Coordinates of C-alpha atoms in Angstrom, one line a residue:
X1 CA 94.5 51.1 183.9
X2 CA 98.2 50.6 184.3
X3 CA 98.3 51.1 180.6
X4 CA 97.4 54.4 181.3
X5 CA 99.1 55.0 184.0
X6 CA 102.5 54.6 182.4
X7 CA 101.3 56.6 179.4
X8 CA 100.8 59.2 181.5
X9 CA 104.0 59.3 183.2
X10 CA 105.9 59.2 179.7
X11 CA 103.9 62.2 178.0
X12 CA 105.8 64.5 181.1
X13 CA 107.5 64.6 178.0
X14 CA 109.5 67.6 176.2
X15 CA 112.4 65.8 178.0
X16 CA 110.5 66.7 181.4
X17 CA 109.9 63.1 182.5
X18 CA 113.4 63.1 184.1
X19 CA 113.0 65.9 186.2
X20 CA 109.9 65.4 187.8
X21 CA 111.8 62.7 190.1
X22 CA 113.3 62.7 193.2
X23 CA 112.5 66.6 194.6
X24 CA 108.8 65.6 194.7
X25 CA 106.8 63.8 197.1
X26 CA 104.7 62.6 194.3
X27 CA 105.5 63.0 190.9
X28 CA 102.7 61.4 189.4
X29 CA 99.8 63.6 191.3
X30 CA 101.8 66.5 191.5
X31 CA 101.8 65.9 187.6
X32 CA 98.4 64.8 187.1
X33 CA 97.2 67.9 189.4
X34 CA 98.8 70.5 187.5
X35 CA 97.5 69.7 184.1
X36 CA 93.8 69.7 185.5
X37 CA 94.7 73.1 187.4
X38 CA 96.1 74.5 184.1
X39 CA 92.6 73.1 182.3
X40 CA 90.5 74.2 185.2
X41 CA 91.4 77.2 187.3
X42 CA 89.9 80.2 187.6
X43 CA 90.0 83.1 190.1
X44 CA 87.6 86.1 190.1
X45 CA 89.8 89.3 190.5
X46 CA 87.6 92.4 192.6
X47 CA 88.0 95.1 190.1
X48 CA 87.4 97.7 193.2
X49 CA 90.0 100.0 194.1
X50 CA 92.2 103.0 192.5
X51 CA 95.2 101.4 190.4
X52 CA 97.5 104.6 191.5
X53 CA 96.8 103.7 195.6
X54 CA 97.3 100.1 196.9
X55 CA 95.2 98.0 194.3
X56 CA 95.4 96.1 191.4
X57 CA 98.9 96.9 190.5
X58 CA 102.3 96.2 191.6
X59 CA 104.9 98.3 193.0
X60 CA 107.7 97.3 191.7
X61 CA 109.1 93.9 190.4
X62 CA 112.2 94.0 191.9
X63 CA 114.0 93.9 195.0
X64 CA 113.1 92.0 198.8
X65 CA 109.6 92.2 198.2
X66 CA 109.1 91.3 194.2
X67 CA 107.4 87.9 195.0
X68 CA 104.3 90.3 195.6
X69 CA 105.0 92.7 192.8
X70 CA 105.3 89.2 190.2
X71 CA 102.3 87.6 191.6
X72 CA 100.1 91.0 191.2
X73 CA 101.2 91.0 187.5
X74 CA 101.3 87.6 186.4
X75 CA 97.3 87.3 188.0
X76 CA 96.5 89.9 185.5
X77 CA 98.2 88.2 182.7
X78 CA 97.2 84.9 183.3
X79 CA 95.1 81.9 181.8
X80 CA 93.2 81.6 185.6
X81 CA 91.7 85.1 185.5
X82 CA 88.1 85.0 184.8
X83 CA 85.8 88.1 184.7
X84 CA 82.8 86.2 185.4
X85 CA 82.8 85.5 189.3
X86 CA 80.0 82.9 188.8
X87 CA 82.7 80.4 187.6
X88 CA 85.5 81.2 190.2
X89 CA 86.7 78.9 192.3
X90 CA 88.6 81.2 194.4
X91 CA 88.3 85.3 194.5
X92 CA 91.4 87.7 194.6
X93 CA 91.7 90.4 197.2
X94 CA 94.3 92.8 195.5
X95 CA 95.7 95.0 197.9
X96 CA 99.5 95.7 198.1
X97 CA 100.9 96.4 201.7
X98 CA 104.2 96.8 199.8
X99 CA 102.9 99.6 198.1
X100 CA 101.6 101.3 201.2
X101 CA 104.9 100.6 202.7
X102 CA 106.5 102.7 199.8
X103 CA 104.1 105.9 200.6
X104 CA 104.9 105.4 204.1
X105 CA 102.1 104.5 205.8
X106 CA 101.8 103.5 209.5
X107 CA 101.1 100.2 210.8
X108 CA 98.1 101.6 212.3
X109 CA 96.5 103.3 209.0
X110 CA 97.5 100.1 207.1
X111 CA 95.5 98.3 208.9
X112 CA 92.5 100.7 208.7
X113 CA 92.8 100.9 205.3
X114 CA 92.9 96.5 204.8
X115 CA 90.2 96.7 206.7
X116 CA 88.0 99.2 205.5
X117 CA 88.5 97.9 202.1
X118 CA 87.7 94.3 202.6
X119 CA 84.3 95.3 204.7
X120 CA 83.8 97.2 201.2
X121 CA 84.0 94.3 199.0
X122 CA 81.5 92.2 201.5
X123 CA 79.0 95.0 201.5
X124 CA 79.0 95.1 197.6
X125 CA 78.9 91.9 196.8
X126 CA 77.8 88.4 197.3
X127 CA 80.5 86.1 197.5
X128 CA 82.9 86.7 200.8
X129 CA 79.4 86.1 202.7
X130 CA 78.6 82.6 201.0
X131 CA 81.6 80.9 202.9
X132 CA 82.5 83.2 205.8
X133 CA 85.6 84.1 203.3
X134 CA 87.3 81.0 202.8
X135 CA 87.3 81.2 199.3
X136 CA 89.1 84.3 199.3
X137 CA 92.8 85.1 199.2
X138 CA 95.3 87.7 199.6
X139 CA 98.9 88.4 199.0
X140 CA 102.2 89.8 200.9
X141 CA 105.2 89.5 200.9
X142 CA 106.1 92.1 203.4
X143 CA 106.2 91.4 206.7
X144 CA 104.7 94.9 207.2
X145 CA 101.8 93.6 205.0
X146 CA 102.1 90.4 208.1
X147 CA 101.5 92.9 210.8
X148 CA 99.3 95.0 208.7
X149 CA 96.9 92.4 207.9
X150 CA 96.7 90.7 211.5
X151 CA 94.9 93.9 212.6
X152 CA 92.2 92.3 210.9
X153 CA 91.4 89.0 212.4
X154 CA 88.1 88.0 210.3
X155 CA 90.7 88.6 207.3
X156 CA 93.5 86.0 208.7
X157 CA 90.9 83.5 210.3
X158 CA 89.1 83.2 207.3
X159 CA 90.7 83.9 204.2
X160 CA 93.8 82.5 202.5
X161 CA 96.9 84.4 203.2
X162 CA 99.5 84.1 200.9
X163 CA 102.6 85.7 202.9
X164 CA 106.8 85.6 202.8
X165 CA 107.0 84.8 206.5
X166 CA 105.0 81.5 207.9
X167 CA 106.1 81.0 211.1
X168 CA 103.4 78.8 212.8
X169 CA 104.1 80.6 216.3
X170 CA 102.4 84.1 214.4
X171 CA 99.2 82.0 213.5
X172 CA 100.2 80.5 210.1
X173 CA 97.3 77.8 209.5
X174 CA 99.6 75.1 207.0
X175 CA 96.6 73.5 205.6
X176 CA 94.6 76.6 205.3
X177 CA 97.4 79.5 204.2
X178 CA 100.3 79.4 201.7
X179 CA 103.8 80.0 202.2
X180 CA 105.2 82.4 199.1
X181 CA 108.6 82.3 198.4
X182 CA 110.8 85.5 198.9
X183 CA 112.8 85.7 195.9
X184 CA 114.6 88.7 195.3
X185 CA 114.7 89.8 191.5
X186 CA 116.6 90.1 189.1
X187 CA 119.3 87.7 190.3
X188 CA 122.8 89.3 189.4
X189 CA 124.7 86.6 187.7
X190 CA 123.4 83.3 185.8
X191 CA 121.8 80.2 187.9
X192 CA 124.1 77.8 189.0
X193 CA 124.5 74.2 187.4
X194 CA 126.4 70.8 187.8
X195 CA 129.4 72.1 189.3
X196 CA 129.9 70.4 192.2
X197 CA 133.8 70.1 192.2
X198 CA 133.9 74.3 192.0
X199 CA 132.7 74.2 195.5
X200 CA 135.4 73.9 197.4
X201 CA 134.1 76.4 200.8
X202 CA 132.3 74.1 203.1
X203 CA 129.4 77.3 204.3
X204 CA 129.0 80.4 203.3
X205 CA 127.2 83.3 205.7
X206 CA 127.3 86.6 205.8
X207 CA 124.4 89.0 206.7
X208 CA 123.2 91.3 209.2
X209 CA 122.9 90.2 212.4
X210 CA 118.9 91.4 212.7
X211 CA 117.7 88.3 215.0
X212 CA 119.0 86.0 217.7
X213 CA 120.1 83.5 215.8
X214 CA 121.9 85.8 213.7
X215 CA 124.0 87.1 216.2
X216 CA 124.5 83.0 217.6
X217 CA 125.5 82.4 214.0
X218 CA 128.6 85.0 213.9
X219 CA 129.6 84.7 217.5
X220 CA 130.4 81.1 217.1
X221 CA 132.1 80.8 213.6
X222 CA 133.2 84.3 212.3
X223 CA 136.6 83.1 212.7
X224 CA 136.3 79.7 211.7
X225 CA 138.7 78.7 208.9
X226 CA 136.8 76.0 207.2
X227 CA 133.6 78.1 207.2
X228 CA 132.8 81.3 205.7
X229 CA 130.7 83.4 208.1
X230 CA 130.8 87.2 208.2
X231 CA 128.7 89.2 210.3
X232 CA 128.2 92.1 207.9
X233 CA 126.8 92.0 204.5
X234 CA 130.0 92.1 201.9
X235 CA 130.7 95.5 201.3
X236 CA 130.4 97.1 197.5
X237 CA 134.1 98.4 198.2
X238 CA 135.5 94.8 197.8
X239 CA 134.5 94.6 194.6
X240 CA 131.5 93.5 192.3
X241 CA 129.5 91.1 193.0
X242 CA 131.6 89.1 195.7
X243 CA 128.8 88.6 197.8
X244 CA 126.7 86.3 194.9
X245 CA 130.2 84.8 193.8
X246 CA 130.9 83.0 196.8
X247 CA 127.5 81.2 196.4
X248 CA 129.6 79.8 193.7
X249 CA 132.1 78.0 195.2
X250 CA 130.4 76.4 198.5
X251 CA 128.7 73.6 199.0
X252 CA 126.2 74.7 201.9
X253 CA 124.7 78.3 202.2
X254 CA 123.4 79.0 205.4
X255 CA 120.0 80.5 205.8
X256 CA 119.4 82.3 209.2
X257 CA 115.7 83.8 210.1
X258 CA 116.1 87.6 210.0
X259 CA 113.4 90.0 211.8
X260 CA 111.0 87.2 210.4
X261 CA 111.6 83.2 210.1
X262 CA 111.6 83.6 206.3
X263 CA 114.7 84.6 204.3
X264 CA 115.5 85.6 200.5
X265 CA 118.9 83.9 200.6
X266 CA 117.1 80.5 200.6
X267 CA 116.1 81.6 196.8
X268 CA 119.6 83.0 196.1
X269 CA 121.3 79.3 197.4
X270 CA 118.4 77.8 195.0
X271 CA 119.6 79.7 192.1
X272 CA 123.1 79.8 192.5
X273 CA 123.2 76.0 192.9
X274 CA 124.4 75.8 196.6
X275 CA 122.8 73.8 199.0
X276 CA 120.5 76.0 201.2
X277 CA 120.7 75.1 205.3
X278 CA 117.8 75.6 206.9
X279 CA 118.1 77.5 210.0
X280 CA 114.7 78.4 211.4
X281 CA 112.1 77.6 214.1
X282 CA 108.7 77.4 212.9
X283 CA 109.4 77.7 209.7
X284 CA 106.6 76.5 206.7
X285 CA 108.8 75.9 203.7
X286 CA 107.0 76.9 200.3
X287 CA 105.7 74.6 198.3
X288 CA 106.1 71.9 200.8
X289 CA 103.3 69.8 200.1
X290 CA 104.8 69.3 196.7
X291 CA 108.6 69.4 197.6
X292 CA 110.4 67.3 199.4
X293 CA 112.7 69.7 200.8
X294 CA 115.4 67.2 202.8
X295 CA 115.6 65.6 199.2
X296 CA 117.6 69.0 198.1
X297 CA 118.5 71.2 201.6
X298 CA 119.7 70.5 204.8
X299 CA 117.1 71.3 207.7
X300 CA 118.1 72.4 211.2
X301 CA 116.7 73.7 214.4
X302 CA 118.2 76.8 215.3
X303 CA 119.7 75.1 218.8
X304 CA 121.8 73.0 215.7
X305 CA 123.9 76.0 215.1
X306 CA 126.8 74.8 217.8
X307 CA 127.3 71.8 216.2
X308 CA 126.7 73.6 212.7
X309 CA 130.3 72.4 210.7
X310 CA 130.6 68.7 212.4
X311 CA 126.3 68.6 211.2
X312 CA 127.5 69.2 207.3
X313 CA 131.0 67.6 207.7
X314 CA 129.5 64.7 208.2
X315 CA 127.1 64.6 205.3
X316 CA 128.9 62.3 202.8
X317 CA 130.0 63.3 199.4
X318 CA 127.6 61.0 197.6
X319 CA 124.8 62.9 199.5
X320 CA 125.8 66.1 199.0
X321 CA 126.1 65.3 195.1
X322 CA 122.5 64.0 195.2
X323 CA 121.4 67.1 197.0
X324 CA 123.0 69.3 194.6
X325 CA 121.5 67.4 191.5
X326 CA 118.0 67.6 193.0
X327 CA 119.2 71.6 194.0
X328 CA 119.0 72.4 190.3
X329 CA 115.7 70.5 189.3
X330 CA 113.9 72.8 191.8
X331 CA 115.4 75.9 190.1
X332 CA 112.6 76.9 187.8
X333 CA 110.2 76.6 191.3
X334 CA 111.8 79.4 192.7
X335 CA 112.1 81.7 189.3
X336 CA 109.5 84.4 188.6
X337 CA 108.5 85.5 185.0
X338 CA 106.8 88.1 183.2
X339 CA 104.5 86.7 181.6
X340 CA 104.8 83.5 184.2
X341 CA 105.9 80.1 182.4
X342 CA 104.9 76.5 183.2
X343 CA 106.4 75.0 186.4
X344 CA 107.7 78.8 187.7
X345 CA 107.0 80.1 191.3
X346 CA 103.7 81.9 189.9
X347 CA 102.6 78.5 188.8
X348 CA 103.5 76.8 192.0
X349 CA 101.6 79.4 194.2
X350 CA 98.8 78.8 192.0
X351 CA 99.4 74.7 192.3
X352 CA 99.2 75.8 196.3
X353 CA 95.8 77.7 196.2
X354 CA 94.6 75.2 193.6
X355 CA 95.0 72.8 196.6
X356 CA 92.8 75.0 198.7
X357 CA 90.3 75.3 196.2
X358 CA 87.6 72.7 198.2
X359 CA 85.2 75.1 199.8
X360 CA 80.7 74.3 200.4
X361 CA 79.3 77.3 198.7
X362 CA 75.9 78.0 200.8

């Protein structure tokens, strides 16, 4: 068996065996997994519902929300879909909250129409019944499509929910839901690489200051000179692009909850090759049953944030070099793709739900 073993390892291959390293908790099954899930997975997608309305397709693949939009496509387009339910392991509820969200519709119909929709798909056919729903998933990003959805309790108890903002204190079950990375689409400017000795700023911030800690945030180091921290987004007026720019020459990007514990600048530090601090209560990181998340970001409680430049002054250079290297093998994690490609955040979500794919079929 160690034979084996070893051969495994080495056919990561296409010069991949270096990079499933140190970012993962285990390389080896995370490895092992993923092939079987490529071989193996299928989901059953309910064809019910109109196209033009809140079904089947995205809205749009850009912008706050595109991690929905992406995952609605690349399901469509991908080797997992099967039309014969009988071999599913897992069944697809397709309906967009982002899209109602762009029609403008209330919290209150939203949640009749979730509702209404799902008690169709039980009365038509067999499978939600079989297991209560636990077999079944659906997708958000929004947290509209949060507070939509939790008007529908036998929807969140039971089923998988695949959602931007897992914050355990709104009833985000870990083992049971998914956390999907918030990735906002197209990135402006090329992904950061190995260029440490460009980043001279010690943090960068600069945001609205839509939650507590937001406000905590700008109070205590607006005028800081060693770090960056502006309580306004960078306005247009001071020229293109400065706001993804500076991403380029810091070291640590700090990553404030908003209205919601979840933010898209975690995915911007990610791709832009500075090192994301985590500054959320409550928060369940994506993919964090397959990433090791201190190997490659700096994590903090939220009560942190007084002591926030001593906290990353005293990380040593060496550290933050190794945090940096890991920074960029995570990259492709937190990328979208149309069609999706091996190891991207499509594939990752799907690694998740592959995880949760264990369910007694009565």
């Amino acid at each position: 068996t160690e034979t084996t073993t070893k051969t495994v390892v080495v056919q990561a291959g296409d010069g991949e065996n270096d990079e499933i390293s140190d970012p993962y908790h285990s390389p080896r099954v995370f490895k092992l997994n993923y092939e079987e899930m490529e071989q193996n997975f299928k989901i059953y997608i309910y064809p019910d519902g109109d196209p033009n309305t809140f079904y089947q397709t995205p809205r749009k693949l850009t912008g706050k929300y595109a991690s929905e939009g992406y995952f609605f496509q690349n399901i469509r387009e991908s080797r997992f879909r099967t039309l014969d339910p009988d071999q599913a392991h897992l069944f697809f509820i397709p309906i967009s909250c982002h899209k109602m969200r762009g029609k403008g519709t209330s919290y209150e119909n939203m949640t009749v129409i979730v509702e209404n929709y799902v008690e169709s798909l039980i009365a038509k056919y067999p499978y939600w019944n079989r297991t209560l729903g636990a077999d079944h998933f659906f997708v958000t990003c929004h947290d509209v499509g949060v507070r939509a959805t939790e008007g529908v309790p036998f929807l969140i108890k039971n089923a998988i929910r695949v959602v931007c903002s897992p914050s355990y204190d709104v009833g985000f079950i870990p083992h049971k839901d998914v956390a999907l990375p918030q990735v906002l689409q197209p990135f402006a400017l090329p992904a950061g690489g190995n260029d440490v000795e460009n980043r001279t700023t010690l943090a960068f911030w600069a945001g609205h200051r839509n939650s507590r800690i937001r406000v905590i945030l700008a109070r205590v180091w607006e005028n800081d000179t060693e770090l960056d921290i502006s309580n306004n987004r960078i306005n247009r007026a001071t020229g293109h692009l400065v706001y993804q720019k500076r991403f380029y020459g810091t070291k640590f990007c700090i990553c404030p909850g908003g209205s919601q514990v979840n933010s898209a600048r975690i995915a911007d530090s990610i791709h832009y090759g500075c090192v994301p601090v985590i500054l959320s209560n409550y928060y369940d990181l994506p993919f964090n049953d397959i990433l090791d998340w201190h190997k490659f970001s700096v994590i903090l409680k939220e009560q942190d944030v007084y002591q926030l430049k001593q906290i990353l002054k005293d990380i040593p250079d060496n550290q933050f070099v190794s945090l940096h290297k890991n920074l960029i093998k995570v990259q492709k994690h937190f990328q979208w793709n149309s069609p999706p490609i091996k190891n991207d955040a499509f594939h990752m979500v799907m690694y998740d739900l592959w995880l949760r794919r264990h369910v007694i079929k009565y």
